[in-house]
Coordinates of C-alpha atoms and ligand atoms in Angstrom, one line a residue:
M1 CA 172.7 186.0 208.8
L2 CA 170.8 188.8 209.9
V3 CA 172.6 191.5 207.5
P4 CA 170.3 193.7 205.8
E5 CA 171.0 194.0 202.0
T6 CA 172.9 197.4 201.0
T7 CA 171.2 199.7 198.7
D8 CA 173.9 199.9 196.1
G9 CA 174.9 196.2 195.7
T10 CA 178.4 197.1 197.4
I11 CA 179.8 193.7 198.8
L12 CA 183.2 195.6 200.2
S13 CA 184.3 199.0 201.7
V14 CA 187.8 199.7 202.6
V15 CA 187.8 202.6 205.0
I16 CA 191.2 204.4 205.3
P17 CA 191.5 207.7 207.5
M18 CA 194.4 209.9 206.1
Y19 CA 196.0 212.6 207.8
N20 CA 198.9 214.2 205.9
E21 CA 199.5 210.9 204.1
A22 CA 200.3 212.3 200.6
A23 CA 203.7 210.9 200.7
V24 CA 202.4 207.4 201.3
I25 CA 199.2 207.3 198.8
P26 CA 201.1 206.2 195.4
A27 CA 202.5 203.0 197.3
L28 CA 199.0 202.4 198.9
V29 CA 197.5 202.6 195.9
T30 CA 199.7 200.4 194.1
R31 CA 199.3 197.6 196.5
L32 CA 195.8 197.9 197.3
R33 CA 194.2 198.1 194.3
P34 CA 195.4 194.6 192.8
V35 CA 194.1 192.9 195.9
L36 CA 190.7 194.5 195.8
D37 CA 190.2 193.9 191.7
A38 CA 191.1 190.2 192.5
L39 CA 188.2 189.9 194.7
G40 CA 185.6 189.7 191.8
A41 CA 183.1 191.7 194.2
D42 CA 181.7 195.0 193.9
Y43 CA 183.9 197.2 196.2
E44 CA 184.4 201.0 197.2
V45 CA 187.6 202.6 199.0
V46 CA 186.4 205.3 201.4
A47 CA 189.4 207.5 202.1
V48 CA 188.9 209.8 204.8
D49 CA 190.9 212.9 204.7
D50 CA 191.2 214.1 208.2
G51 CA 191.7 217.7 207.4
S52 CA 195.2 217.0 205.9
R53 CA 197.7 220.3 205.6
D54 CA 199.4 218.6 202.9
A55 CA 198.5 217.3 199.1
T56 CA 196.5 214.2 200.6
V57 CA 193.4 215.4 198.8
A58 CA 195.1 216.7 195.8
V59 CA 196.7 213.1 195.6
L60 CA 193.9 211.3 196.0
F61 CA 191.7 213.1 193.3
D62 CA 194.5 212.4 190.9
H63 CA 194.3 208.7 191.7
G64 CA 190.6 208.8 191.5
R65 CA 190.3 209.8 188.1
N66 CA 191.5 206.5 187.0
W67 CA 190.0 204.5 190.1
P68 CA 186.4 204.9 189.9
Q69 CA 185.9 202.8 193.1
L70 CA 187.9 205.3 195.1
R71 CA 185.6 207.5 197.1
V72 CA 187.0 210.9 199.2
I73 CA 185.3 212.1 202.1
R74 CA 186.8 215.4 203.3
L75 CA 186.6 216.4 206.9
R76 CA 186.6 220.4 207.5
R77 CA 189.1 219.9 210.2
N78 CA 191.6 217.5 211.7
S79 CA 189.1 215.4 214.2
G80 CA 191.4 212.6 215.2
H81 CA 192.0 209.1 213.8
Q82 CA 188.6 207.9 215.8
A83 CA 186.8 210.6 214.5
A84 CA 187.6 210.2 210.8
L85 CA 187.1 206.5 211.3
T86 CA 183.7 207.1 212.4
A87 CA 182.8 209.4 209.6
G88 CA 184.3 206.5 207.1
L89 CA 182.2 203.7 208.9
H90 CA 178.9 205.6 209.1
R91 CA 179.0 206.3 205.1
A92 CA 180.3 203.3 204.0
H93 CA 178.1 201.4 201.6
G94 CA 179.5 197.9 201.8
R95 CA 178.1 194.5 203.2
W96 CA 181.4 194.1 204.7
V97 CA 183.3 197.1 205.8
V98 CA 187.2 196.9 206.4
S99 CA 188.9 199.8 208.1
L100 CA 192.8 200.2 207.2
D101 CA 195.5 202.7 207.9
A102 CA 196.9 204.3 205.2
D103 CA 200.5 203.6 205.9
L104 CA 200.7 199.9 204.9
Q105 CA 201.3 198.6 208.4
D106 CA 198.6 196.5 207.9
P107 CA 198.8 194.5 204.6
P108 CA 196.2 194.8 202.3
E109 CA 196.5 191.5 200.9
T110 CA 194.9 190.2 204.4
I111 CA 191.6 191.9 203.4
A112 CA 191.2 188.9 201.1
E113 CA 191.6 186.4 204.0
M114 CA 189.5 188.3 206.4
L115 CA 186.5 188.2 203.9
R116 CA 187.0 184.9 203.2
V117 CA 186.9 183.9 207.0
A118 CA 184.1 185.9 207.8
R119 CA 182.0 184.3 204.8
E120 CA 183.1 180.8 205.8
D121 CA 182.9 181.0 209.6
G122 CA 179.8 183.1 209.4
V123 CA 180.9 185.8 211.8
D124 CA 180.5 189.4 212.0
V125 CA 183.8 190.6 213.1
V126 CA 187.3 189.5 212.1
Y127 CA 190.2 191.0 214.0
G128 CA 193.4 191.5 212.2
V129 CA 195.7 190.2 215.2
R130 CA 199.3 191.7 215.2
A131 CA 201.4 188.5 215.2
D132 CA 204.8 190.2 215.3
R133 CA 205.3 194.1 215.7
S134 CA 209.1 193.9 215.5
T135 CA 209.0 196.6 213.2
D136 CA 207.5 199.1 215.6
T137 CA 210.0 200.9 218.2
F138 CA 210.5 199.2 221.5
F139 CA 208.6 202.3 223.2
K140 CA 205.7 201.7 221.0
R141 CA 205.6 197.8 221.6
R142 CA 205.9 198.4 225.7
T143 CA 203.1 201.2 225.6
A144 CA 200.9 199.0 223.3
H145 CA 201.4 195.9 225.6
T146 CA 200.5 197.6 228.9
Y147 CA 197.6 198.9 227.1
Y148 CA 195.9 196.2 225.9
R149 CA 196.7 194.4 229.5
L150 CA 194.8 197.1 231.1
M151 CA 192.1 197.3 228.6
R152 CA 191.3 193.6 228.8
R153 CA 191.0 194.1 232.6
L154 CA 188.6 197.0 232.1
V155 CA 186.5 195.7 229.4
G156 CA 187.2 192.1 229.6
T157 CA 189.1 189.3 227.9
D158 CA 186.6 189.8 224.9
V159 CA 189.2 192.2 223.8
P160 CA 192.0 190.6 221.5
A161 CA 195.4 191.6 222.3
Q162 CA 197.1 193.3 219.8
A163 CA 194.4 194.0 217.5
G164 CA 194.3 197.8 216.8
D165 CA 191.9 199.0 214.2
F166 CA 192.4 196.6 211.2
R167 CA 189.3 194.6 211.4
L168 CA 186.4 193.7 209.1
V169 CA 182.8 194.1 210.3
S170 CA 179.5 193.3 209.1
R171 CA 176.8 195.5 207.7
D172 CA 174.8 194.4 211.1
V173 CA 177.8 195.8 213.2
I174 CA 178.0 198.8 211.3
E175 CA 174.3 199.4 211.8
T176 CA 174.8 199.0 215.5
L177 CA 177.5 201.5 215.5
R178 CA 175.5 204.0 213.7
R179 CA 172.8 203.8 216.5
L180 CA 175.0 204.5 219.3
P181 CA 175.2 208.3 220.3
E182 CA 178.8 207.6 221.8
R183 CA 180.9 210.8 221.2
T184 CA 184.5 209.3 221.6
P185 CA 184.2 206.0 220.4
V186 CA 187.3 203.5 220.7
Y187 CA 186.3 201.1 218.4
R188 CA 189.1 198.4 219.3
L189 CA 187.1 198.2 222.7
L190 CA 183.6 199.1 221.7
I191 CA 183.5 196.4 219.0
P192 CA 184.4 193.9 221.1
A193 CA 181.8 194.8 223.8
L194 CA 179.2 194.6 221.4
G195 CA 179.5 190.6 221.6
F196 CA 179.3 189.5 217.8
A197 CA 180.5 186.6 216.9
S198 CA 184.3 186.8 215.7
A199 CA 187.3 185.4 214.6
E200 CA 190.9 186.5 214.2
V201 CA 193.5 186.7 211.3
R202 CA 197.1 187.0 212.2
Y203 CA 199.5 189.1 210.3
V204 CA 202.7 190.8 210.4
R205 CA 202.9 194.4 211.1
E206 CA 205.2 196.1 208.7
A207 CA 207.0 199.1 208.9
R208 CA 205.3 202.3 207.8
A209 CA 205.8 202.8 203.8
A210 CA 206.3 206.4 203.8
G211 CA 206.2 209.6 205.9
E212 CA 205.8 209.6 209.7
T213 CA 203.8 208.5 212.4
K214 CA 200.7 210.8 212.9
Y215 CA 200.4 209.4 216.6
P216 CA 202.7 211.3 218.9
L217 CA 202.8 210.6 222.6
H218 CA 199.8 213.3 223.7
R219 CA 197.7 211.2 221.1
M220 CA 198.5 208.1 222.6
V221 CA 197.6 209.1 226.0
A222 CA 194.5 211.1 224.8
L223 CA 193.4 207.4 223.3
A224 CA 194.3 205.8 226.6
W225 CA 192.4 208.5 228.7
D226 CA 189.3 207.8 226.2
S227 CA 189.6 204.1 226.5
V228 CA 189.5 204.3 230.2
A229 CA 186.8 206.8 230.6
N230 CA 184.5 205.1 227.8
F231 CA 184.5 201.9 229.9
S232 CA 185.1 202.6 233.5
A233 CA 183.5 204.7 236.2
A234 CA 186.8 203.5 238.3
P235 CA 188.0 207.4 238.5
L236 CA 184.4 208.7 239.5
R237 CA 184.6 206.1 242.5
L238 CA 187.9 207.4 243.9
A239 CA 186.2 210.1 246.0
T240 CA 184.2 207.2 247.6
W241 CA 187.3 205.2 248.7
L242 CA 189.4 208.3 249.7
G243 CA 186.1 209.6 251.8
A244 CA 185.8 205.9 253.4
I245 CA 189.7 205.5 254.1
S246 CA 189.6 209.0 256.2
F247 CA 186.5 208.5 257.8
L248 CA 188.1 205.4 259.1
A249 CA 191.4 207.1 260.3
C250 CA 189.3 209.9 261.6
V251 CA 187.6 207.4 263.9
G252 CA 191.0 206.4 265.2
L253 CA 192.0 209.8 265.3
I254 CA 189.2 210.9 267.3
G255 CA 190.0 208.3 269.9
F256 CA 193.5 209.7 270.0
G257 CA 192.2 213.3 270.4
I258 CA 190.1 212.5 273.1
V259 CA 192.6 210.5 275.1
A260 CA 195.0 213.6 274.5
H261 CA 192.4 215.8 275.9
L262 CA 191.7 213.8 278.9
R263 CA 195.6 213.6 279.8
G264 CA 195.5 217.3 279.3
V265 CA 198.1 217.9 277.0
T266 CA 196.4 219.8 274.3
I267 CA 195.6 223.2 274.2
P268 CA 192.0 224.3 274.7
G269 CA 189.8 224.1 271.2
W270 CA 192.4 221.8 269.7
T271 CA 190.3 218.6 269.9
S272 CA 187.1 219.8 268.7
M273 CA 188.8 221.5 265.8
F274 CA 190.9 218.6 265.0
V275 CA 187.8 216.2 265.1
A276 CA 185.4 218.7 263.1
V277 CA 188.1 219.0 260.3
L278 CA 188.7 215.0 260.0
L279 CA 184.9 214.4 260.1
L280 CA 183.7 217.0 257.8
G281 CA 186.5 216.1 255.2
G282 CA 185.7 212.5 255.1
V283 CA 182.0 213.2 255.1
Q284 CA 182.5 215.5 252.0
L285 CA 184.6 213.0 250.0
V286 CA 181.8 210.4 250.8
C287 CA 179.1 212.5 249.3
L288 CA 181.3 213.4 246.5
G289 CA 181.9 209.4 245.4
L290 CA 177.9 209.2 246.0
L291 CA 177.2 211.9 243.4
G292 CA 179.9 210.3 241.5
E293 CA 178.1 207.0 241.2
Y294 CA 175.1 208.9 239.9
V295 CA 176.9 210.6 237.4
G296 CA 178.7 207.2 236.2
R297 CA 174.9 206.0 235.8
I298 CA 174.1 209.0 233.7
Y299 CA 177.1 208.6 231.9
A300 CA 176.5 205.0 230.7
T301 CA 172.8 205.9 229.8
V302 CA 174.0 208.8 227.7
Q303 CA 176.5 206.3 225.7
G304 CA 173.3 204.3 225.1
R305 CA 175.3 200.7 224.6
P306 CA 172.9 197.9 224.2
T307 CA 172.5 196.2 227.7
Y308 CA 171.9 192.9 225.9
H309 CA 172.7 191.5 222.2
V310 CA 169.9 189.4 220.3
G311 CA 171.9 187.1 218.0
A312 CA 168.5 185.8 216.8
D313 CA 164.6 185.2 217.6
S314 CA 162.8 182.3 216.2
A315 CA 159.6 184.0 216.2
E316 CA 161.0 185.9 213.5
T317 CA 160.9 183.9 210.5
E318 CA 163.4 185.4 208.2
L319 CA 166.0 184.8 210.9
S320 CA 165.3 181.3 211.0
A321 CA 168.4 180.6 208.8
S322 CA 170.7 182.5 211.3
F323 CA 170.4 179.4 213.6
A324 CA 171.5 177.0 210.9
D325 CA 174.5 179.3 210.1
A326 CA 175.0 180.0 213.7
P327 CA 179.0 179.5 214.7
T328 CA 179.2 176.7 216.9
G329 CA 182.2 177.4 219.0
S330 CA 183.2 180.9 220.1
G331 CA 183.7 182.0 216.9
R332 CA 187.5 182.5 217.6
G333 CA 189.7 181.2 214.9
Ligands
LIG401 N1 194.9 209.6 211.5 C1 194.1 210.4 211.0 N2 193.9 211.3 211.7 C2 194.8 211.8 213.0 C3 195.9 211.0 213.1 C4 195.9 209.7 212.2 O1 193.3 210.0 210.1 O2 194.9 212.8 213.5 C5 195.3 208.1 210.4 C6 196.6 208.2 209.6 O3 196.6 208.9 208.6 C7 196.7 206.8 209.7 C8 196.0 206.1 210.7 O4 195.1 207.3 211.3 O5 196.1 206.2 208.4 C9 196.9 205.7 211.9 O6 198.0 206.7 212.4 P1 199.7 205.9 212.4 O7 200.1 205.3 211.2 O8 200.4 207.5 212.0 O9 199.6 205.5 213.7 P2 200.7 204.5 214.3 O10 200.8 203.2 213.5 O11 202.0 205.1 214.4 O12 200.2 204.1 215.7
LIG402 MG1 200.6 203.3 211.5

């Protein structure tokens, strides 16, 4: 595999963004710790406190006293789930990195299976796919369904449906992510777009163990908008289409104006005003659309995503092993 060795020998990092999760931490520790201790590998838990206003940090430090593998990263202010995730992923030391929600909706026991699948299948990404979300509200299920359908159309079918932010990635993926200058990453779309070999592990989404959701409607809308804007210049192209349509309508209406003029049913000056207004409006929209096209390209350049993904190169001898253990199929389990 292409993964560079980590400096401190940590095999697994578990990154957990937390915003006002004091109520759930004891239950989380009780379930997560036995799973990780049983792995028989060096691990760290990276709890990212996303500017919580409750006792999250105090409770974390309390547990950290007799759990040396628990590491706490404190953000100065609330920056949002994906930003907190970014902080954790960028700072994790592990050879493998799992991201997990604090609320036990993603069962920690699945982590062991993800690690096994990643090692056995030789893949860089293992998605946790929700096989059953009956514990979520009807509204959450409907909005999620629509979101994943839209995103698969925008980004491509590489995006596994119903895969949120519970996933395991290799060091190679982390290093690729660290090099991206993207400011508002939406990992559930960005990681599939990077094209690493992947597999899926199914799990049943549980109910929140304690506390309440930190994703009210306005945050869901913000995530959806980030997802669209990160992966599509379609909104920019709207002006081009509107311009083209009004331009075509204008051509028809010019004919109508001239006929009306010839039949003498217009007041003087109407025809020229009518045609000029339509034509200028259309031309302006087309020009805006053109600008949009270039802005879209500048945006894509600034995002700095790789345009190709080298899996292996036989000229680099230390990589030769990766041809041997390259997955034969698509890697999707
Ligand atoms: N979260 C965060 N910052 C925020 C909002 C949420 O770090 O501003 C964390 C939260 O503590 C949890 C995860 O993101 O660990 C997912 O949030 P939640 O479970 O409330 O979302 P839901 O499952 O309801 O969509
Ligand atoms: Mg949750």
